[in-house]
Tab-separated table of C-alpha atoms in Angstrom:
chain	number	residue	atom	x	y	z
A	16	UNK	CA	59.077	-15.069	166.227
A	17	UNK	CA	55.459	-14.597	165.828
A	18	UNK	CA	54.927	-12.407	168.412
A	19	UNK	CA	57.436	-9.398	167.493
A	20	UNK	CA	56.465	-9.462	164.493
A	21	UNK	CA	52.857	-8.975	165.550
A	22	UNK	CA	54.344	-6.432	167.948
A	23	UNK	CA	55.733	-4.434	164.978
A	24	UNK	CA	52.069	-4.923	163.012
A	25	UNK	CA	50.974	-3.620	165.943
A	26	UNK	CA	53.273	-0.374	165.349
A	27	UNK	CA	53.315	0.422	162.228
A	28	UNK	CA	55.886	1.484	160.552
A	29	UNK	CA	56.260	4.756	162.066
A	30	UNK	CA	56.367	3.452	165.379
A	31	UNK	CA	58.448	0.298	165.020
A	32	UNK	CA	61.519	2.415	166.408
A	33	UNK	CA	65.117	0.221	168.094
A	34	UNK	CA	63.669	-1.290	170.435
A	35	UNK	CA	61.127	-3.437	168.257
A	36	UNK	CA	63.100	-3.965	165.790
A	37	UNK	CA	66.107	-5.085	168.033
A	38	UNK	CA	63.331	-7.741	169.813
A	39	UNK	CA	62.702	-9.123	165.770
A	40	UNK	CA	66.493	-9.195	165.571
A	41	UNK	CA	66.514	-11.221	168.508
A	42	UNK	CA	63.904	-13.645	167.862
A	43	UNK	CA	65.972	-14.356	163.694
A	44	UNK	CA	69.057	-14.910	165.762
A	45	UNK	CA	67.028	-17.563	168.231
A	46	UNK	CA	65.701	-18.726	164.580
A	47	UNK	CA	69.056	-19.499	162.746
A	48	UNK	CA	70.623	-20.959	165.831
A	49	UNK	CA	67.330	-23.702	166.022
A	50	UNK	CA	68.290	-24.307	162.915
A	51	UNK	CA	65.313	-22.476	161.251
A	52	UNK	CA	67.393	-20.239	158.404
A	53	UNK	CA	63.882	-19.294	156.562
A	54	UNK	CA	62.577	-17.785	159.356
A	55	UNK	CA	65.583	-15.957	160.239
A	56	UNK	CA	66.048	-14.241	156.633
A	57	UNK	CA	61.990	-12.984	156.814
A	58	UNK	CA	62.294	-11.412	160.358
A	59	UNK	CA	65.191	-9.788	158.891
A	60	UNK	CA	63.419	-8.556	156.149
A	61	UNK	CA	61.130	-7.245	157.979
A	62	UNK	CA	63.600	-5.319	160.090
A	63	UNK	CA	65.169	-3.947	156.675
A	64	UNK	CA	61.841	-2.921	155.367
A	65	UNK	CA	61.044	-1.379	158.346
A	66	UNK	CA	64.526	0.780	158.328
A	67	UNK	CA	63.765	1.437	154.755
A	68	UNK	CA	60.576	3.037	155.633
A	69	UNK	CA	61.602	4.988	158.230
A	70	UNK	CA	64.400	6.773	156.444
A	71	UNK	CA	62.149	7.232	153.464
A	72	UNK	CA	64.114	5.063	151.367
A	73	UNK	CA	63.168	5.403	147.572
A	74	UNK	CA	63.528	1.858	146.969
A	75	UNK	CA	60.774	1.117	149.807
A	76	UNK	CA	57.536	0.059	148.752
A	77	UNK	CA	54.787	-0.836	151.143
A	78	UNK	CA	53.522	-3.804	150.017
A	79	UNK	CA	56.915	-5.768	149.462
A	80	UNK	CA	56.933	-4.843	153.018
A	81	UNK	CA	53.233	-6.514	153.770
A	82	UNK	CA	54.356	-9.824	152.206
A	83	UNK	CA	57.298	-9.797	153.993
A	84	UNK	CA	55.048	-9.247	157.217
A	85	UNK	CA	53.147	-11.874	156.245
A	86	UNK	CA	55.456	-14.209	155.348
A	87	UNK	CA	56.680	-14.344	158.755
A	88	UNK	CA	53.322	-14.719	160.460
A	89	UNK	CA	52.595	-17.573	158.218
A	90	UNK	CA	55.454	-18.993	158.755
A	91	UNK	CA	55.452	-18.711	162.897
A	92	UNK	CA	52.116	-19.852	162.556
A	93	UNK	CA	52.355	-23.283	160.707
A	94	UNK	CA	56.170	-24.271	162.176
A	95	UNK	CA	54.752	-25.584	165.712
A	96	UNK	CA	52.334	-27.547	163.457
A	97	UNK	CA	54.374	-28.724	160.812
A	98	UNK	CA	55.811	-31.955	159.872
A	99	UNK	CA	57.525	-34.407	157.036
A	100	UNK	CA	57.959	-32.186	153.840
A	101	UNK	CA	56.181	-29.548	155.065
A	102	UNK	CA	58.632	-28.910	158.034
A	103	UNK	CA	61.560	-29.348	156.003
A	104	UNK	CA	60.505	-26.487	153.113
A	105	UNK	CA	59.939	-24.249	156.284
A	106	UNK	CA	62.964	-24.924	157.706
A	107	UNK	CA	64.779	-23.978	154.569
A	108	UNK	CA	68.204	-24.123	153.752
A	109	UNK	CA	71.519	-21.436	155.169
A	110	UNK	CA	72.753	-22.047	151.303
A	111	UNK	CA	71.201	-23.872	148.425
A	112	UNK	CA	72.679	-27.020	148.027
A	113	UNK	CA	73.957	-28.078	144.830
A	114	UNK	CA	73.847	-31.385	143.217
A	115	UNK	CA	75.763	-33.750	140.257
A	116	UNK	CA	73.741	-32.962	137.030
A	117	UNK	CA	76.293	-35.105	135.228
A	118	UNK	CA	77.016	-32.973	131.330
A	119	UNK	CA	74.194	-30.395	129.576
A	120	UNK	CA	74.089	-28.875	126.479
A	121	UNK	CA	73.212	-25.629	127.109
A	122	UNK	CA	71.337	-23.271	124.694
A	123	UNK	CA	71.845	-19.644	125.370
A	124	UNK	CA	68.213	-17.881	125.340
A	125	UNK	CA	68.572	-14.100	126.541
A	126	UNK	CA	70.530	-11.889	129.718
A	127	UNK	CA	69.548	-9.385	132.171
A	128	UNK	CA	70.956	-7.218	134.474
A	129	UNK	CA	70.435	-7.480	138.407
A	130	UNK	CA	70.373	-4.343	140.589
A	131	UNK	CA	68.829	-5.208	143.921
A	132	UNK	CA	67.858	-2.175	146.369
A	133	UNK	CA	70.061	-3.783	148.917
A	134	UNK	CA	73.490	-3.050	146.694
A	135	UNK	CA	73.935	-6.118	145.124
A	136	UNK	CA	74.139	-5.483	141.144
A	137	UNK	CA	75.412	-7.798	137.952
A	138	UNK	CA	73.847	-9.864	135.524
A	139	UNK	CA	72.267	-13.311	134.683
A	140	UNK	CA	72.039	-15.551	131.670
A	141	UNK	CA	69.278	-18.143	131.004
A	142	UNK	CA	69.742	-21.109	128.820
A	143	UNK	CA	67.927	-24.209	128.092
A	144	UNK	CA	68.634	-27.669	127.663
A	145	UNK	CA	67.039	-30.084	125.173
A	146	UNK	CA	63.968	-30.972	127.102
A	147	UNK	CA	63.680	-26.997	127.860
A	148	UNK	CA	64.386	-26.941	131.578
A	149	UNK	CA	66.581	-23.558	132.462
A	150	UNK	CA	69.094	-23.238	133.833
A	151	UNK	CA	70.859	-20.027	134.650
A	152	UNK	CA	74.642	-18.337	135.141
A	153	UNK	CA	74.807	-15.489	137.515
A	154	UNK	CA	78.069	-12.731	138.118
A	155	UNK	CA	76.073	-10.902	141.199
A	156	UNK	CA	78.074	-9.044	143.812
A	157	UNK	CA	77.764	-5.798	145.594
A	158	UNK	CA	77.759	-2.785	143.348
A	159	UNK	CA	75.665	0.193	141.327
A	160	UNK	CA	74.289	0.532	138.456
A	161	UNK	CA	77.815	0.725	136.638
A	162	UNK	CA	78.203	-3.029	137.679
A	163	UNK	CA	74.938	-3.954	136.485
A	164	UNK	CA	75.690	-2.739	132.906
A	165	UNK	CA	79.275	-3.824	132.206
A	166	UNK	CA	78.830	-7.130	133.823
A	167	UNK	CA	77.405	-8.358	130.858
A	168	UNK	CA	80.672	-8.039	129.028
A	169	UNK	CA	82.604	-10.239	131.711
A	170	UNK	CA	83.433	-13.555	131.243
A	171	UNK	CA	80.715	-16.215	132.684
A	172	UNK	CA	82.236	-18.088	136.229
A	173	UNK	CA	81.859	-21.715	135.153
A	174	UNK	CA	84.859	-23.601	133.676
A	175	UNK	CA	87.271	-22.507	131.273
A	176	UNK	CA	85.051	-20.461	129.082
A	177	UNK	CA	85.631	-16.912	127.746
A	178	UNK	CA	82.147	-16.372	126.830
A	179	UNK	CA	80.528	-12.947	128.349
A	180	UNK	CA	77.445	-12.703	129.163
A	181	UNK	CA	76.403	-10.929	125.802
A	182	UNK	CA	77.604	-13.875	124.067
A	183	UNK	CA	76.168	-17.103	126.546
A	184	UNK	CA	73.133	-15.101	125.630
A	185	UNK	CA	73.715	-15.959	121.854
A	186	UNK	CA	75.704	-19.472	121.949
A	187	UNK	CA	75.547	-22.013	123.134
A	188	UNK	CA	77.426	-24.470	126.037
A	189	UNK	CA	78.888	-27.543	126.576
A	190	UNK	CA	79.459	-28.699	130.525
A	191	UNK	CA	80.848	-31.199	131.558
A	192	UNK	CA	80.558	-32.589	136.024
A	193	UNK	CA	77.678	-29.681	136.208
A	194	UNK	CA	76.188	-29.420	139.787
A	195	UNK	CA	72.316	-27.241	139.529
A	196	UNK	CA	70.694	-25.948	142.579
A	197	UNK	CA	67.001	-26.609	143.370
A	198	UNK	CA	66.673	-23.210	140.985
A	199	UNK	CA	68.162	-24.809	138.106
A	200	UNK	CA	71.787	-22.268	139.031
A	201	UNK	CA	74.823	-24.081	137.492
A	202	UNK	CA	77.761	-24.300	140.224
A	203	UNK	CA	81.438	-23.210	139.408
A	204	UNK	CA	82.875	-25.460	141.359
A	205	UNK	CA	86.722	-26.555	140.513
A	206	UNK	CA	85.331	-29.928	138.765
A	207	UNK	CA	83.094	-28.203	136.167
A	208	UNK	CA	84.312	-27.973	133.310
A	209	UNK	CA	82.886	-26.316	130.355
A	210	UNK	CA	83.236	-25.118	126.481
A	211	UNK	CA	81.656	-22.761	124.072
A	212	UNK	CA	79.389	-24.223	121.426
A	213	UNK	CA	76.663	-23.374	119.252
A	214	UNK	CA	73.589	-21.588	119.762
A	215	UNK	CA	69.907	-21.951	118.626
A	216	UNK	CA	67.118	-19.620	117.256
A	217	UNK	CA	64.162	-19.258	119.248
A	218	UNK	CA	62.686	-20.447	115.889
A	219	UNK	CA	64.623	-23.644	115.841
A	220	UNK	CA	64.661	-26.892	118.423
A	221	UNK	CA	65.414	-27.089	120.583
A	222	UNK	CA	64.075	-23.472	121.934
A	223	UNK	CA	61.180	-23.528	120.140
A	224	UNK	CA	59.171	-25.469	122.156
A	225	UNK	CA	59.134	-22.937	125.431
A	226	UNK	CA	56.902	-20.591	123.012
A	227	UNK	CA	54.424	-23.375	122.138
A	228	UNK	CA	53.362	-24.040	125.758
A	229	UNK	CA	50.113	-22.514	126.232
A	230	UNK	CA	50.209	-19.361	127.847
A	231	UNK	CA	47.756	-20.186	130.650
A	232	UNK	CA	49.872	-23.042	131.074
A	233	UNK	CA	53.276	-20.707	131.622
A	234	UNK	CA	50.826	-18.279	133.914
A	235	UNK	CA	49.994	-21.176	136.171
A	236	UNK	CA	53.002	-22.592	136.694
A	237	UNK	CA	54.808	-19.112	137.561
A	238	UNK	CA	51.708	-18.909	139.964
A	239	UNK	CA	52.310	-22.495	141.612
A	240	UNK	CA	56.019	-21.570	142.323
A	241	UNK	CA	57.845	-21.945	139.254
A	242	UNK	CA	60.301	-19.931	137.473
A	243	UNK	CA	57.967	-16.819	136.350
A	244	UNK	CA	59.279	-16.195	132.745
A	245	UNK	CA	56.503	-16.131	130.255
A	246	UNK	CA	57.691	-17.091	126.314
A	247	UNK	CA	55.349	-15.153	124.275
A	248	UNK	CA	54.375	-14.344	120.448
A	249	UNK	CA	52.324	-11.002	120.244
A	250	UNK	CA	51.662	-8.128	118.173
A	251	UNK	CA	52.877	-4.912	119.530
A	252	UNK	CA	49.439	-2.756	119.253
A	253	UNK	CA	50.608	0.958	120.703
A	254	UNK	CA	50.601	3.040	124.570
A	255	UNK	CA	48.538	2.950	126.885
A	256	UNK	CA	48.724	5.261	129.653
A	257	UNK	CA	48.464	4.457	133.176
A	258	UNK	CA	49.131	6.154	136.083
A	259	UNK	CA	52.513	5.333	136.799
A	260	UNK	CA	53.044	5.250	133.351
A	261	UNK	CA	52.784	4.569	130.084
A	262	UNK	CA	52.665	0.900	129.238
A	263	UNK	CA	53.031	-1.281	125.419
A	264	UNK	CA	49.935	-2.815	124.703
A	265	UNK	CA	50.208	-6.004	122.866
A	266	UNK	CA	47.817	-8.625	121.378
A	267	UNK	CA	48.625	-12.149	122.761
A	268	UNK	CA	46.135	-14.605	121.485
A	269	UNK	CA	43.521	-12.541	121.902
A	270	UNK	CA	44.594	-11.150	125.387
A	271	UNK	CA	45.474	-7.317	125.718
A	272	UNK	CA	48.491	-7.903	127.417
A	273	UNK	CA	50.194	-4.895	128.974
A	274	UNK	CA	54.301	-5.045	128.779
A	275	UNK	CA	56.006	-2.678	131.017
A	276	UNK	CA	59.434	-2.150	131.761
A	277	UNK	CA	61.066	-3.936	133.880
A	278	UNK	CA	63.450	-1.635	135.951
A	279	UNK	CA	63.167	2.204	135.969
A	280	UNK	CA	66.681	3.230	136.504
A	281	UNK	CA	67.690	5.491	134.015
A	282	UNK	CA	71.167	3.733	133.552
A	283	UNK	CA	69.703	0.357	132.432
A	284	UNK	CA	67.917	0.938	128.474
A	285	UNK	CA	64.405	-0.734	129.630
A	286	UNK	CA	62.666	2.527	129.298
A	287	UNK	CA	64.210	3.810	126.424
A	288	UNK	CA	64.146	0.809	124.248
A	289	UNK	CA	60.417	0.006	125.207
A	290	UNK	CA	59.445	3.631	123.818
A	291	UNK	CA	61.157	2.838	120.504
A	292	UNK	CA	59.439	-0.606	120.340
A	293	UNK	CA	56.258	1.325	120.748
A	294	UNK	CA	56.929	3.316	117.249
A	295	UNK	CA	56.412	-0.480	116.030
A	296	UNK	CA	53.020	-0.678	115.927
A	297	UNK	CA	51.754	-4.034	114.273
A	298	UNK	CA	54.934	-5.945	114.175
A	299	UNK	CA	54.768	-9.231	115.258
A	300	UNK	CA	57.651	-10.149	117.438
A	301	UNK	CA	58.700	-13.566	120.097
A	302	UNK	CA	58.979	-12.058	123.379
A	303	UNK	CA	60.494	-13.175	127.260
A	304	UNK	CA	59.014	-11.318	129.399
A	305	UNK	CA	58.231	-11.746	133.327
A	306	UNK	CA	54.686	-12.186	134.825
A	307	UNK	CA	53.553	-9.267	137.124
A	308	UNK	CA	50.533	-11.162	139.082
A	309	UNK	CA	47.612	-8.870	139.015
A	310	UNK	CA	43.900	-8.727	137.808
A	311	UNK	CA	45.000	-7.504	134.833
A	312	UNK	CA	47.756	-9.510	132.126
A	313	UNK	CA	50.887	-7.255	132.787
A	314	UNK	CA	54.489	-8.679	132.123
A	315	UNK	CA	57.714	-7.502	132.563
A	316	UNK	CA	59.523	-7.154	128.955
A	317	UNK	CA	63.170	-8.229	129.414
A	318	UNK	CA	63.804	-9.677	125.682
A	319	UNK	CA	62.570	-9.742	122.265
A	320	UNK	CA	63.429	-10.671	118.791
A	321	UNK	CA	64.876	-7.556	116.859
A	322	UNK	CA	61.803	-5.889	114.989
A	323	UNK	CA	63.768	-6.359	111.765
A	324	UNK	CA	65.449	-8.955	112.038
A	325	UNK	CA	63.597	-12.252	112.901
A	326	UNK	CA	67.342	-13.888	113.434
A	327	UNK	CA	68.463	-11.681	115.670
A	328	UNK	CA	67.548	-10.897	119.559
A	329	UNK	CA	67.965	-8.242	121.605
A	330	UNK	CA	68.488	-8.028	125.498
A	331	UNK	CA	65.899	-5.089	126.435
A	332	UNK	CA	67.930	-4.721	129.674
A	333	UNK	CA	71.576	-4.543	128.188
A	334	UNK	CA	71.160	-3.648	124.328
A	335	UNK	CA	70.240	-0.060	123.005
A	336	UNK	CA	67.915	-0.573	119.954
A	337	UNK	CA	68.137	2.770	117.623
A	338	UNK	CA	65.313	4.226	115.409
A	339	UNK	CA	67.314	2.251	112.606
A	340	UNK	CA	66.162	-0.695	113.359
A	341	UNK	CA	62.993	-0.114	113.637
A	342	UNK	CA	61.173	-1.444	110.106
A	343	UNK	CA	61.051	0.904	107.817
A	344	UNK	CA	57.345	0.816	107.384
A	345	UNK	CA	56.545	1.589	110.909
A	346	UNK	CA	53.857	4.140	111.430
A	347	UNK	CA	53.613	6.961	114.044
A	348	UNK	CA	53.045	4.923	117.465
A	349	UNK	CA	49.546	4.930	118.534
A	350	UNK	CA	47.618	6.395	122.215
A	351	UNK	CA	44.997	2.530	122.524
A	352	UNK	CA	42.486	3.525	125.246
A	353	UNK	CA	42.936	1.553	127.831
A	354	UNK	CA	40.854	-1.380	127.520
A	355	UNK	CA	37.941	-1.614	130.201
A	356	UNK	CA	37.622	-4.155	132.740
A	357	UNK	CA	35.287	-5.087	134.988
A	358	UNK	CA	37.646	-5.363	138.275
A	359	UNK	CA	36.658	-6.975	141.774
A	360	UNK	CA	36.866	-4.653	144.281
A	361	UNK	CA	38.915	-6.574	145.972
A	362	UNK	CA	41.510	-3.255	146.533
A	363	UNK	CA	38.718	-2.613	149.628
A	364	UNK	CA	40.885	-5.229	151.361
A	365	UNK	CA	44.043	-4.736	150.184
A	366	UNK	CA	44.308	-1.497	151.368
A	367	UNK	CA	43.787	-1.612	154.937
A	368	UNK	CA	46.268	-4.991	154.989
A	369	UNK	CA	48.872	-2.361	153.937
A	370	UNK	CA	47.483	0.624	155.607
A	371	UNK	CA	47.853	-1.539	158.860
A	372	UNK	CA	51.611	-1.764	158.060
A	373	UNK	CA	52.184	1.318	157.842
A	374	UNK	CA	49.688	3.285	160.455
A	375	UNK	CA	49.808	0.023	162.924
A	376	UNK	CA	46.463	-0.748	164.280
A	377	UNK	CA	45.460	2.251	165.637
A	378	UNK	CA	45.017	3.621	162.128
A	379	UNK	CA	41.870	0.754	161.191
A	380	UNK	CA	40.701	1.684	165.019
A	381	UNK	CA	39.582	5.172	163.546
A	382	UNK	CA	35.777	5.644	163.215
A	383	UNK	CA	34.853	5.845	159.863
A	384	UNK	CA	37.585	4.064	158.202
A	385	UNK	CA	36.259	1.749	155.526
A	386	UNK	CA	34.322	-0.013	158.595
A	387	UNK	CA	30.833	-2.039	157.518
A	388	UNK	CA	30.448	0.104	153.743
A	389	UNK	CA	33.440	-1.476	152.445
A	390	UNK	CA	32.389	-4.822	153.855
A	391	UNK	CA	28.836	-4.592	152.335
A	392	UNK	CA	30.323	-3.420	149.224
A	393	UNK	CA	32.644	-6.452	149.290
A	394	UNK	CA	29.490	-8.815	149.794
A	395	UNK	CA	27.597	-7.287	146.429
A	396	UNK	CA	30.253	-8.469	144.503
A	397	UNK	CA	30.184	-11.894	145.640
A	398	UNK	CA	33.260	-11.480	148.295
A	399	UNK	CA	31.459	-12.578	151.002
A	400	UNK	CA	34.227	-13.854	152.764
A	401	UNK	CA	36.103	-10.933	151.833
A	402	UNK	CA	33.746	-8.614	153.619
A	403	UNK	CA	34.238	-11.248	156.729
A	404	UNK	CA	37.616	-10.307	156.623
A	405	UNK	CA	37.340	-6.969	156.739
A	406	UNK	CA	34.876	-6.579	159.267
A	407	UNK	CA	36.852	-8.926	161.576
A	408	UNK	CA	40.372	-6.947	161.390
A	409	UNK	CA	37.980	-3.350	162.165
A	410	UNK	CA	36.703	-5.225	164.818
A	411	UNK	CA	40.013	-6.501	166.258
A	412	UNK	CA	42.156	-2.941	165.805
A	413	UNK	CA	38.842	-1.249	167.393
A	414	UNK	CA	38.853	-4.024	170.494
A	415	UNK	CA	40.290	-1.768	173.164
A	416	UNK	CA	38.752	-3.176	177.176
A	417	UNK	CA	38.705	-1.256	180.231
A	418	UNK	CA	39.637	-2.142	183.868
A	419	UNK	CA	37.186	-1.046	186.854
A	420	UNK	CA	38.670	2.146	186.803
A	421	UNK	CA	37.885	3.030	183.167
A	422	UNK	CA	41.284	2.772	182.401
A	423	UNK	CA	42.691	1.413	178.387
A	424	UNK	CA	44.059	-2.504	179.023
A	425	UNK	CA	46.429	-3.478	176.533
A	426	UNK	CA	45.027	-4.319	172.894
A	427	UNK	CA	45.017	-8.209	171.932
A	428	UNK	CA	47.912	-7.939	169.964
A	429	UNK	CA	47.406	-11.629	168.655
A	430	UNK	CA	43.691	-11.331	167.753
A	431	UNK	CA	44.569	-8.700	165.668
A	432	UNK	CA	47.882	-10.269	163.805
A	433	UNK	CA	45.819	-13.279	163.451
A	434	UNK	CA	42.382	-10.884	161.597
A	435	UNK	CA	45.188	-9.562	159.219
A	436	UNK	CA	47.227	-12.455	158.567
A	437	UNK	CA	44.084	-14.518	157.569
A	438	UNK	CA	42.809	-10.724	155.653
A	439	UNK	CA	46.137	-11.288	154.397
A	440	UNK	CA	46.234	-14.977	153.376
A	441	UNK	CA	43.132	-14.457	151.649
A	442	UNK	CA	44.016	-11.541	149.677
A	443	UNK	CA	47.066	-13.262	148.302
A	444	UNK	CA	44.991	-16.200	146.866
A	445	UNK	CA	42.194	-14.379	145.450
A	446	UNK	CA	44.651	-12.342	143.601
A	447	UNK	CA	46.466	-15.297	142.685
A	448	UNK	CA	43.090	-16.817	140.891
A	449	UNK	CA	41.767	-13.281	139.335
A	450	UNK	CA	45.301	-13.217	137.569
A	451	UNK	CA	44.829	-17.120	136.334
A	452	UNK	CA	41.542	-15.807	135.454
A	453	UNK	CA	43.113	-12.887	133.669
A	454	UNK	CA	45.212	-14.972	131.460
A	455	UNK	CA	42.373	-17.209	130.272
A	456	UNK	CA	42.971	-19.792	132.763
A	457	UNK	CA	40.428	-21.607	135.373
A	458	UNK	CA	40.506	-20.246	138.761
A	459	UNK	CA	40.597	-23.439	140.202
A	460	UNK	CA	44.145	-23.582	138.575
A	461	UNK	CA	45.026	-21.361	140.429
């Protein structure tokens, strides 16, 4: 598994043709036969990403492929040395196990559409119990944008209830004989019974306690592998122009929070709703968002209380706001200057990590690519380890020995892959620490 992935990294997406892809798929099949479903799925994800890159798929993202390659190399590196609970986690499971959870009284929070680059679509409804634990009810199957928008009005697949996802986001559910996966997904087995129950306001018990958790604690939980939803009270300030487009700037307990669309597909109303909310500058709203890790406080806006009716809520991926929904005294939208932030130049290392995945080892071996200049800059900014890792990555890329006849010997693929993996893991950890600090937490919490 490690060798096949390292060969793909060595060649880059342009050079990873059918032979290298077949080797990685063979390794994935071998891993599945050996009882390592997590490694198998991770390897298949790399092949899927490489194929998307080579076919110029518009859904392709270099950052996602880099993360997939990092995941496989890290997994294959750790597995032979793992034991106990760590080994069980690295092995993974073919399907998520569902365990009995007795009777549940759930309160609807919101619903969001699902539309993936791999051809799946549907809706997921989020609920919470009296203790604040989150549960999901999903309806996802092969399909496109039409299924994503239409699934909200389909009955939820649990028990005999006739509630649709849109209705469940505002109502409640009483479940007996419930089965739940480790991620909180509710099972729909034959023994599960569910009936409609009264819902709760975001400002009433028990849902209000979700917004009472300090923001830095919510971010720390998300970065440590918990659910990535953030429950925030914000004041809308206007729009901020960025390279990727406008985003909504909001004040969140003194933080300049950037709210962006959760999905850019024009069939979903996210972008139009965000544009209308930008016109409600000065409004105080309670929102649900998904953390977007980065050096600046940023989140994907999923749901919000109604701008002119605090007792109502809007699922921003399913409901369409109108100008009539805005408060009567709303001023015209403002373009707010983007706050200046002195960012650590971690992008110097991240860029080389991504370039290696795209262009292969040979791209980093070219004279004048990064080199001592970038490493020195990282050290001047206090990122000594980042500078050392960048130098080691360039040295591993450029290291080519010759035989007694002066012919180039094969490159040391293992050395290059280990140098790349060290740089990729370091970048991930520093970005997590910077994200924690940006939201007001301590780097020791990352």
